[in-house]
mmCIF file of C-alpha atoms and ligand atoms in Angstrom:
data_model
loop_
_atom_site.group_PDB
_atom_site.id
_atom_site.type_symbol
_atom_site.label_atom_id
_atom_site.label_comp_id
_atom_site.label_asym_id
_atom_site.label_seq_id
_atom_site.Cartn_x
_atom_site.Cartn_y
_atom_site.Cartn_z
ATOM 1 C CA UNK N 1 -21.832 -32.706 -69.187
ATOM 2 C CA UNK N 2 -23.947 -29.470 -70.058
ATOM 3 C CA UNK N 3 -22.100 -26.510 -69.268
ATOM 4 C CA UNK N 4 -25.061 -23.796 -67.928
ATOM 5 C CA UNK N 5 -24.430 -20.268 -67.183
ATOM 6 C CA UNK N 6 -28.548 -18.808 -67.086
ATOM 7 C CA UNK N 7 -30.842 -19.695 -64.127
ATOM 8 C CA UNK N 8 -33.737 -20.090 -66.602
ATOM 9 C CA UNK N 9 -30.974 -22.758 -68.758
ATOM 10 C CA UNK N 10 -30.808 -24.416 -65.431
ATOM 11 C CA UNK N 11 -33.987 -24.264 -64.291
ATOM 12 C CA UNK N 12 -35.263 -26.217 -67.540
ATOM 13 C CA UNK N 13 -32.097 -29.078 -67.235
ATOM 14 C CA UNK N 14 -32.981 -29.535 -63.823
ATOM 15 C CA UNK N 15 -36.850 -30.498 -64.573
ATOM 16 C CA UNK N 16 -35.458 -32.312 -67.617
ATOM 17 C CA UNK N 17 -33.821 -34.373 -65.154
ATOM 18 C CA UNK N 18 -36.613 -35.100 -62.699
ATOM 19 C CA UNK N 19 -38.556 -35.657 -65.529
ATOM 20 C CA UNK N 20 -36.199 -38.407 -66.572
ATOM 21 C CA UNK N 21 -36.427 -39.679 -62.898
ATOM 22 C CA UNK N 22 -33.105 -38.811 -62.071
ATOM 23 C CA UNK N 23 -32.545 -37.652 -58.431
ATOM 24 C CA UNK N 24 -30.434 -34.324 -58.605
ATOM 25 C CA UNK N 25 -27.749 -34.027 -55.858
ATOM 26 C CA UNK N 26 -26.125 -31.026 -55.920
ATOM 27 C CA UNK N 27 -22.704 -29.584 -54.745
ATOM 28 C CA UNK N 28 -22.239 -25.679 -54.565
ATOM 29 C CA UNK N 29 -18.311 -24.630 -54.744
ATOM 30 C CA UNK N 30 -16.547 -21.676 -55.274
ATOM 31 C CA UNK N 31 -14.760 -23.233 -58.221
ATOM 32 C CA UNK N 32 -10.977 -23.884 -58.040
ATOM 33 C CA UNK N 33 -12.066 -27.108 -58.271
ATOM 34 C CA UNK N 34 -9.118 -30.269 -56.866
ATOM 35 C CA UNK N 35 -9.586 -33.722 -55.657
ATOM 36 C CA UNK N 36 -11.565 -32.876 -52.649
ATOM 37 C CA UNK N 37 -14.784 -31.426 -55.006
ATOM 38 C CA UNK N 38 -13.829 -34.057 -56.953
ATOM 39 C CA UNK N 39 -14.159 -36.882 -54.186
ATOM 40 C CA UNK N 40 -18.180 -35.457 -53.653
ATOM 41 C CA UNK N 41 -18.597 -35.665 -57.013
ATOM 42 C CA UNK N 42 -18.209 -39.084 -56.888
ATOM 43 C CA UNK N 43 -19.593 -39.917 -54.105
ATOM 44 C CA UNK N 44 -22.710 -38.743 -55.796
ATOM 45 C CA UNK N 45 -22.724 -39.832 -58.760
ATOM 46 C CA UNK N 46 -21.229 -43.551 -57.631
ATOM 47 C CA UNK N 47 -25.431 -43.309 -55.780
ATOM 48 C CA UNK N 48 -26.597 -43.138 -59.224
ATOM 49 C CA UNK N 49 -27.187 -39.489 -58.778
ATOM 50 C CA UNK N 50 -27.529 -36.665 -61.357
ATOM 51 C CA UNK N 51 -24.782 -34.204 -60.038
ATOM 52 C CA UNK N 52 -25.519 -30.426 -60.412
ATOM 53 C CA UNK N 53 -21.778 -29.062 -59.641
ATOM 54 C CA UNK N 54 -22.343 -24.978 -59.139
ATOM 55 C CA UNK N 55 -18.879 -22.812 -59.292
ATOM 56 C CA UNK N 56 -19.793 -19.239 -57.744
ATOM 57 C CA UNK N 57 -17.302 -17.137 -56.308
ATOM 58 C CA UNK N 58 -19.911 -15.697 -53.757
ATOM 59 C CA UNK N 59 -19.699 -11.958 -52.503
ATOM 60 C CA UNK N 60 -21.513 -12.162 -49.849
ATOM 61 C CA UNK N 61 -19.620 -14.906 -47.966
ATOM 62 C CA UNK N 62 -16.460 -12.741 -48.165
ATOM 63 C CA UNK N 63 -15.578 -9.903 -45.487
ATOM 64 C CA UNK N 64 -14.491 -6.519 -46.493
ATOM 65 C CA UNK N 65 -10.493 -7.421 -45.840
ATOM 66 C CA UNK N 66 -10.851 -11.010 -47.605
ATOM 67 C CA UNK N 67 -9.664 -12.690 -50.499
ATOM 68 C CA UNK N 68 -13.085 -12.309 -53.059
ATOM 69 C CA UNK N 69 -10.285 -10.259 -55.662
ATOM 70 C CA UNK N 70 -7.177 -13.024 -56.090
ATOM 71 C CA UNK N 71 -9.558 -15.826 -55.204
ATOM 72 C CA UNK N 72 -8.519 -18.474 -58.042
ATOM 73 C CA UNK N 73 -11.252 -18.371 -60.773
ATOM 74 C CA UNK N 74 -10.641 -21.603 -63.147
ATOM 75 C CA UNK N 75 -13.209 -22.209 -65.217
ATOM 76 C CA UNK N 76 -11.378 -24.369 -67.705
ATOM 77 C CA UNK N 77 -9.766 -26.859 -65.183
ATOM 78 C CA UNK N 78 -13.267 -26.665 -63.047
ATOM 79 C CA UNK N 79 -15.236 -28.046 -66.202
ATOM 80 C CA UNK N 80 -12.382 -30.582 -67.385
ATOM 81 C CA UNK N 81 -12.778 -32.007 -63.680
ATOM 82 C CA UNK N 82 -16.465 -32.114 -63.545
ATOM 83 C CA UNK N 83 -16.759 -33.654 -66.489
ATOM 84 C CA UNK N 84 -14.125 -36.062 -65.901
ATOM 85 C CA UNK N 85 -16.134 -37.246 -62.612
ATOM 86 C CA UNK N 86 -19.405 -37.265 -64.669
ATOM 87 C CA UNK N 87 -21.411 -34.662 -62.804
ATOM 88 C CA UNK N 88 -24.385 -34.285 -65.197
ATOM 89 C CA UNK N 89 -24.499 -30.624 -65.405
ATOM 90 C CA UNK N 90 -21.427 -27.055 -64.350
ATOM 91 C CA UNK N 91 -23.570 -24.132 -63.367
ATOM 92 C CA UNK N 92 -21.422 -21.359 -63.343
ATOM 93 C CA UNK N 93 -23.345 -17.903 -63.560
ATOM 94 C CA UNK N 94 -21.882 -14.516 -63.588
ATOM 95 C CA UNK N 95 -22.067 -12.110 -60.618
ATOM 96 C CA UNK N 96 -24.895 -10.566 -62.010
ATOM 97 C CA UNK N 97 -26.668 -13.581 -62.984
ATOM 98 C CA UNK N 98 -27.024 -14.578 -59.222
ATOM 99 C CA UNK N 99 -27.076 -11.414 -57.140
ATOM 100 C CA UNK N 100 -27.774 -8.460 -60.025
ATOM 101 C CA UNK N 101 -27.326 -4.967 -58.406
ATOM 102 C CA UNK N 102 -29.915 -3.990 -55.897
ATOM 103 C CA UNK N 103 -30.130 -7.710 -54.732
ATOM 104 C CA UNK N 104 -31.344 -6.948 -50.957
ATOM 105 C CA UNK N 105 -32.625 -10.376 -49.266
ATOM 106 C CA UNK N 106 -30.513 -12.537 -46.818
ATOM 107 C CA UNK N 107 -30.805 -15.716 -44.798
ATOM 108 C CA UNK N 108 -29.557 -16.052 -41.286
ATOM 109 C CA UNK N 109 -29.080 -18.686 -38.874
ATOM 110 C CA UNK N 110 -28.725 -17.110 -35.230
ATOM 111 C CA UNK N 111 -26.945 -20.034 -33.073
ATOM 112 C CA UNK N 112 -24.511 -22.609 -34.946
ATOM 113 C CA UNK N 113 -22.691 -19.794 -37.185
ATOM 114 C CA UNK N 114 -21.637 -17.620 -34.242
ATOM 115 C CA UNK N 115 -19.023 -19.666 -32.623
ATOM 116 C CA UNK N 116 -15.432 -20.291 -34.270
ATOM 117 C CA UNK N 117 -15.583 -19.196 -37.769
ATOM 118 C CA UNK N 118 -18.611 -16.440 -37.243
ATOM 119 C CA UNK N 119 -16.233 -14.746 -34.220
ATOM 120 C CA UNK N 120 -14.127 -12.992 -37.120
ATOM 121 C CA UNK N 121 -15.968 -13.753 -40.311
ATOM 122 C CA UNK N 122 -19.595 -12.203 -39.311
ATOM 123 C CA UNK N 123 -21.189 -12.851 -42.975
ATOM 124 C CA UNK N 124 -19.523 -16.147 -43.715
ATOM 125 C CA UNK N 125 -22.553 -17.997 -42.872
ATOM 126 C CA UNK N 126 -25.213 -15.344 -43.995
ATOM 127 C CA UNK N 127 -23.655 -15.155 -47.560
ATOM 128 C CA UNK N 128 -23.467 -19.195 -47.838
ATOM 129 C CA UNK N 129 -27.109 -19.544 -46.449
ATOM 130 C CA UNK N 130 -28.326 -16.323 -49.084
ATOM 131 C CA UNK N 131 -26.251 -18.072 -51.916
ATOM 132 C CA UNK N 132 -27.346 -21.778 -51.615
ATOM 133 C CA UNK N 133 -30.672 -21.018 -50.576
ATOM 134 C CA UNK N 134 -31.422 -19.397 -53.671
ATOM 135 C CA UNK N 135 -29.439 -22.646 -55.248
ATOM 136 C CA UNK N 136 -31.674 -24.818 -54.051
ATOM 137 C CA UNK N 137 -34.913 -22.690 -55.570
ATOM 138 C CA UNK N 138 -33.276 -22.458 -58.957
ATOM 139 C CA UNK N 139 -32.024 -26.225 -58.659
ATOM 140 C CA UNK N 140 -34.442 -28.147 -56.433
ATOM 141 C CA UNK N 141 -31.945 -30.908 -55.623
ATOM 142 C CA UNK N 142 -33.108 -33.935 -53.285
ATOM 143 C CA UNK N 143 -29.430 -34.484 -52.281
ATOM 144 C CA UNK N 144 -26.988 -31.386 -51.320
ATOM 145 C CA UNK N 145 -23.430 -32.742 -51.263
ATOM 146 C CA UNK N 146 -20.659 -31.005 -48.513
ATOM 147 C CA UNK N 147 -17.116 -32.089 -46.940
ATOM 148 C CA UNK N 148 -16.538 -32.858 -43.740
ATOM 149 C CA UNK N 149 -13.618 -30.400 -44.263
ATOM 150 C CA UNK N 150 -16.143 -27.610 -43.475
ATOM 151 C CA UNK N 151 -17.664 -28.906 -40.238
ATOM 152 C CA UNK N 152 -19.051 -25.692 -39.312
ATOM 153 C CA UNK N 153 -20.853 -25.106 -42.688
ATOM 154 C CA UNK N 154 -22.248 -28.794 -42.563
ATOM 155 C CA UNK N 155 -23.513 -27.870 -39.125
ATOM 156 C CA UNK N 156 -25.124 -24.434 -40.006
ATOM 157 C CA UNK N 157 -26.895 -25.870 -43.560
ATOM 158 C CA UNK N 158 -27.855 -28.837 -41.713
ATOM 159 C CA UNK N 159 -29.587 -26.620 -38.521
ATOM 160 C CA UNK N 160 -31.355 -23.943 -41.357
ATOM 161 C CA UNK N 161 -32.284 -27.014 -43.799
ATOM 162 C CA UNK N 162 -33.954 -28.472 -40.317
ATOM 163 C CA UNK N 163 -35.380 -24.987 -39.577
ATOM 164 C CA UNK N 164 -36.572 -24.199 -42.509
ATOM 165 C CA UNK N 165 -37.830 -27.683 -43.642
ATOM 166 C CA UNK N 166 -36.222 -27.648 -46.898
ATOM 167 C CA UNK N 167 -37.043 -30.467 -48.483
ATOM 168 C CA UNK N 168 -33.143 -31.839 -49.351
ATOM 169 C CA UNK N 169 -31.336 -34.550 -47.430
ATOM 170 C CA UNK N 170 -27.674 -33.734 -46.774
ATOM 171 C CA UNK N 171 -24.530 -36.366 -47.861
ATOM 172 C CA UNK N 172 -21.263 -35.503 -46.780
ATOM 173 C CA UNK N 173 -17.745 -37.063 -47.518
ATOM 174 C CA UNK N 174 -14.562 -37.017 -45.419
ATOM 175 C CA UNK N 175 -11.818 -34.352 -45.977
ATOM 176 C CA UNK N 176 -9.420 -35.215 -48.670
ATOM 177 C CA UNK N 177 -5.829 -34.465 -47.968
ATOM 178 C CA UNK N 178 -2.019 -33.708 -50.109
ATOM 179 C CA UNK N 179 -0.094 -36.967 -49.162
ATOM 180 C CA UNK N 180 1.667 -34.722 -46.759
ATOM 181 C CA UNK N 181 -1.844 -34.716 -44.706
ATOM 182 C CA UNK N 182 -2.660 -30.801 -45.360
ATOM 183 C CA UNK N 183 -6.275 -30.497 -46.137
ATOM 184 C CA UNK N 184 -6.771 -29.208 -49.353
ATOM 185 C CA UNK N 185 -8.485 -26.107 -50.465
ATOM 186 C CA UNK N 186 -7.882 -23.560 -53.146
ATOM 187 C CA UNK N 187 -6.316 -21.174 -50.403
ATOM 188 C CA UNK N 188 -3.356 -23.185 -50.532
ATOM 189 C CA UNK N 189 -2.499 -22.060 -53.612
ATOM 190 C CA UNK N 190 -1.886 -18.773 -51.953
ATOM 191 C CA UNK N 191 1.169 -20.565 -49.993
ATOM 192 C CA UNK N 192 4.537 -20.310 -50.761
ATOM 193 C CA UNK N 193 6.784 -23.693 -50.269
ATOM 194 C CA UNK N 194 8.112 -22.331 -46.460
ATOM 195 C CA UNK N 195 4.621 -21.577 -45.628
ATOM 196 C CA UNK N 196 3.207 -24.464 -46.764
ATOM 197 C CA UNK N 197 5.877 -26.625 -44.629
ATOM 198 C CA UNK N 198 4.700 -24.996 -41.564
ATOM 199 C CA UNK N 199 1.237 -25.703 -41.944
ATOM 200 C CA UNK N 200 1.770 -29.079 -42.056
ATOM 201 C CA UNK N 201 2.631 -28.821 -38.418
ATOM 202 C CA UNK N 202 -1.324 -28.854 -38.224
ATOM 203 C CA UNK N 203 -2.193 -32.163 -39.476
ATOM 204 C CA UNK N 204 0.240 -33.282 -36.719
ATOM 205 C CA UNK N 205 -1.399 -31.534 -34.076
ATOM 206 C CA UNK N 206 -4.166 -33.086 -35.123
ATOM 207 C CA UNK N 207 -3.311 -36.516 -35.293
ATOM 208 C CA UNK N 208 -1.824 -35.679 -31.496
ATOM 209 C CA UNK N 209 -4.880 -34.932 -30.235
ATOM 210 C CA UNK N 210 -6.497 -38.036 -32.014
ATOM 211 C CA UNK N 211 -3.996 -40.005 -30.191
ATOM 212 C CA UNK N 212 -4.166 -38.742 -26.747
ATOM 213 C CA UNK N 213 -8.088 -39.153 -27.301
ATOM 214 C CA UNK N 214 -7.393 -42.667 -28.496
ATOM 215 C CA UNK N 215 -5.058 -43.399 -25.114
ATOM 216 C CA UNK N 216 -7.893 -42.711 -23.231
ATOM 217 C CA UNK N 217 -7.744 -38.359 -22.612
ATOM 218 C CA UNK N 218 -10.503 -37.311 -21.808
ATOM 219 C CA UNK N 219 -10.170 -33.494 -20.675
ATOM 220 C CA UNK N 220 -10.658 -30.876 -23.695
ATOM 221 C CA UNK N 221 -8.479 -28.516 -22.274
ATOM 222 C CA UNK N 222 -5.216 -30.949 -22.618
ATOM 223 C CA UNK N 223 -5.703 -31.330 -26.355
ATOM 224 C CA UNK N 224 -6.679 -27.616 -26.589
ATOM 225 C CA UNK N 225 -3.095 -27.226 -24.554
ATOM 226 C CA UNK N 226 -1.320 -29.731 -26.160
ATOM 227 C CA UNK N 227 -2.241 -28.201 -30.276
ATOM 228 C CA UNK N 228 -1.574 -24.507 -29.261
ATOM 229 C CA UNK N 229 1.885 -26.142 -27.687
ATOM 230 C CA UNK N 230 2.673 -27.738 -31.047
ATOM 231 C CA UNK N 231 1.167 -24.529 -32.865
ATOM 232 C CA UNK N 232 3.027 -21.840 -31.231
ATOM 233 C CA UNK N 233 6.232 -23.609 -32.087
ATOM 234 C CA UNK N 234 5.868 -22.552 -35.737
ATOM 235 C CA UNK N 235 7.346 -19.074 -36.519
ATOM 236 C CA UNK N 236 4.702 -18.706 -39.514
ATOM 237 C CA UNK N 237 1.175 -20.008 -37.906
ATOM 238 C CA UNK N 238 -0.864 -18.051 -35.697
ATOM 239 C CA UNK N 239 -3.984 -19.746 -34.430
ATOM 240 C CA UNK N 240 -7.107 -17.615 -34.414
ATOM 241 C CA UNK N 241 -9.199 -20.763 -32.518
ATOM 242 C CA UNK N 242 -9.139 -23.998 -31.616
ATOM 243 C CA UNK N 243 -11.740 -25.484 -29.897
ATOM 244 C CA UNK N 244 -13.317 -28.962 -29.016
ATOM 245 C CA UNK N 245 -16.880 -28.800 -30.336
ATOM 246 C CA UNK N 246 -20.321 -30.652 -30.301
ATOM 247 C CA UNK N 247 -20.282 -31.736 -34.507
ATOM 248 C CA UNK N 248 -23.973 -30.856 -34.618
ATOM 249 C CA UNK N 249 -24.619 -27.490 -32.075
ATOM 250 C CA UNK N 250 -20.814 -26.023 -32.760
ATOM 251 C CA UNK N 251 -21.015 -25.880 -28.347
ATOM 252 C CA UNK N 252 -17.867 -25.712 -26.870
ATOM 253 C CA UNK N 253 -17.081 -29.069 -24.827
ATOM 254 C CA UNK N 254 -15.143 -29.820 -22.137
ATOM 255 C CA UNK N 255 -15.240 -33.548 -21.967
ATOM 256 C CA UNK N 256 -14.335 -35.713 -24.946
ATOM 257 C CA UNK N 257 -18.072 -37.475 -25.824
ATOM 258 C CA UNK N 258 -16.716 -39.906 -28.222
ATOM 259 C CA UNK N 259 -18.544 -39.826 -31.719
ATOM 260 C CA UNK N 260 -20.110 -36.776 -31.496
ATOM 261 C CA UNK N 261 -17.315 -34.242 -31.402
ATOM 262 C CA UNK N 262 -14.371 -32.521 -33.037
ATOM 263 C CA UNK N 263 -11.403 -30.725 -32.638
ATOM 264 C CA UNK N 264 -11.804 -27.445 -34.833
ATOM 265 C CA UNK N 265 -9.155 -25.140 -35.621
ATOM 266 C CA UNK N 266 -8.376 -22.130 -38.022
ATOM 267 C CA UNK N 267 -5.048 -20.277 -38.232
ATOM 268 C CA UNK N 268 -3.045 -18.227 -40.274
ATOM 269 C CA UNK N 269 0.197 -19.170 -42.218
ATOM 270 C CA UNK N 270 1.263 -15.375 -42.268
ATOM 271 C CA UNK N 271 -1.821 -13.717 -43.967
ATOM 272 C CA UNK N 272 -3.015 -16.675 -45.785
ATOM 273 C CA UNK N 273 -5.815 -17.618 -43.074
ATOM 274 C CA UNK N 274 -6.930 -21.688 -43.066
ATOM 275 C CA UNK N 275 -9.324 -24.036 -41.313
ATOM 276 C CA UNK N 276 -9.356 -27.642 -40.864
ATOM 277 C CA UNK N 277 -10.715 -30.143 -38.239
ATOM 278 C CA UNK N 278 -10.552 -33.723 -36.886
ATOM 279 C CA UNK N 279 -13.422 -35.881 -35.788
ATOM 280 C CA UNK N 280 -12.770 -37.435 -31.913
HETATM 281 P P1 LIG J 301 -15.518 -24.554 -51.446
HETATM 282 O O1 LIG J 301 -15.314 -24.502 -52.912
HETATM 283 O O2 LIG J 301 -14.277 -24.346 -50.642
HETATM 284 O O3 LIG J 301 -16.671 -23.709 -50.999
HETATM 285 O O4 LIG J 301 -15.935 -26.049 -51.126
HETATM 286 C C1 LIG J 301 -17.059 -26.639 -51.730
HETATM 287 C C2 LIG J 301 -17.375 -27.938 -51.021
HETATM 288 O O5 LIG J 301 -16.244 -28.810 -51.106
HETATM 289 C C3 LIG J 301 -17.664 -27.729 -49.536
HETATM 290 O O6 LIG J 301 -18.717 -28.575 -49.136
HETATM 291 C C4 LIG J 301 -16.354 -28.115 -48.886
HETATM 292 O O7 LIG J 301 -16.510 -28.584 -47.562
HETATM 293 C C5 LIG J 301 -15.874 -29.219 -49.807
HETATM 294 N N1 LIG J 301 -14.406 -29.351 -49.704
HETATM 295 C C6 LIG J 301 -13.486 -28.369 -49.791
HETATM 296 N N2 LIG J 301 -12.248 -28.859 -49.575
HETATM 297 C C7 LIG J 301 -12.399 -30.184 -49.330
HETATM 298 C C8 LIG J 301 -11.498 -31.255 -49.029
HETATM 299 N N3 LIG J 301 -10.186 -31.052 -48.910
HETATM 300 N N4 LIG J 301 -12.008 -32.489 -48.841
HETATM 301 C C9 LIG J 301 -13.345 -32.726 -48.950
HETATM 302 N N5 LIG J 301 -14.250 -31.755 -49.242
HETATM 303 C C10 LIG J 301 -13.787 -30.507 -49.427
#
């Protein structure tokens, strides 16, 4: 695997592999890299793709009161698991490498980023579209790899790839969870054990509302009821939404349309704040 920190570095591997008539599929991250990266990884590479894994702990995707400063930076264990899951090439550039001081364009998509997760994080989605837009220029992949973990991303990237007629097509794997069923993500390391056993509570309310969807419930508003009910019960969690959504538009539902929605939720375990979701 060829560790690259330079756009011009991976500018020139990426034409070495098309010229090589590899297809490049690529996966942006913020680093902290566990077993859910890992899982896209492979699900790219076991396509017979050439994996571009980029580790970027973007600015612009964080809010002025966010975690951008203690946000786990671990380049060592990143490159170990890359490597491991035989992505081709770790692009990791500096801060100034991507976004050098007086940086001043930005990329916004105006309807699927302002429900849920755009309510209280306004530049989420502008900093992830700025960041992996220029990605794709520097990288050209064919493929751009996400989790399922991050509905609302996959929703917004698929929307401005479809807007903007970027030519990538878009592969996404199912969330990959602790055997305990919490979704991982590096802001779990933030958790101590007690809050960490509350936010389990979460995977439970969303099997519950799996179930009652599976036994035939049809009404949003009961699961919405029945997760803030199981929710509300933890001393630790407080939800910030939860929401039965259309998977592509991010439009809140009212009636269960089997296949094409989700129950989305974030919360916070004291002031560690967390997101997860369950298809319907
Ligand atoms: P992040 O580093 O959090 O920006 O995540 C990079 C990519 O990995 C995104 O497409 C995420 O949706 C995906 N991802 C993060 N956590 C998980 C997980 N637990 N299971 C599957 N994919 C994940």
């Amino acid at each position: 695997m060829q560790k690259i920190d330079k756009i011009s570095a991976m500018q020139e591997a990426a034409a070495a592999l098309r010229r090589a008539g590899r297809r490049i599929a690529l996966l942006p991250t913020l680093g902290a890299l566990h077993a859910g990266h890992a899982s896209l990884i492979r699900l790219a590479a076991e396509k017979g793709h050439a994996v571009v894994v980029s580790t970027f702990v973007n600015p612009l995707q964080f809010g002025p009161s966010e975690d951008l400063v203690k946000y786990p930076r671990t380049a060592t264990s990143d490159a170990l698991l890359a490597d491991k899951e035989c992505a081709e090439v770790l692009f990791a550039p500096a801060l100034e490498e991507m976004f050098p001081r007086g940086f001043s364009t930005s990329v916004q998509e105006d309807m699927v980023s302002k429900p849920l997760c755009g309510v209280a994080r306004p530049v989420l989605f502008r900093g992830v579209l700025t960041c992996w837009l220029k990605l794709f220029h520097i990288i050209q992949p064919e493929v751009l790899v996400m989790g399922e973990k991050d509905a609302q991303q996959v929703a917004v990237v698929r929307k401005a790839v479809a807007d903007l007629s970027l030519p990538v097509s878009i592969l996404t794997g199912p969330t990959v969870r602790d055997a305990d069923g919490l979704a991982l993500s590096a802001r779990n390391n933030y958790l101590t054990p007690t809050q960490r056993e509350e936010a389990l509570a979460v995977f439970g309310a969303l099997l519950k509302a799996k179930e009652m969807v599976d036994s035939g419930v049809k009404s949003a508003d009961r699961l919405v009821a029945e997760v803030t009910h199981i929710i509300a019960a933890k001393r630790r969690l407080r939800m910030i939404y939860v929401s039965v959504v259309d998977r592509t538009t991010m439009e809140q539902l009212r009636e269960i349309v089997p296949g094409q929605c989700l129950l989305a939720m974030s919360y916070w375990v004291d002031e560690v704040r967390l997101t997860d979701n369950m298809p319907l």
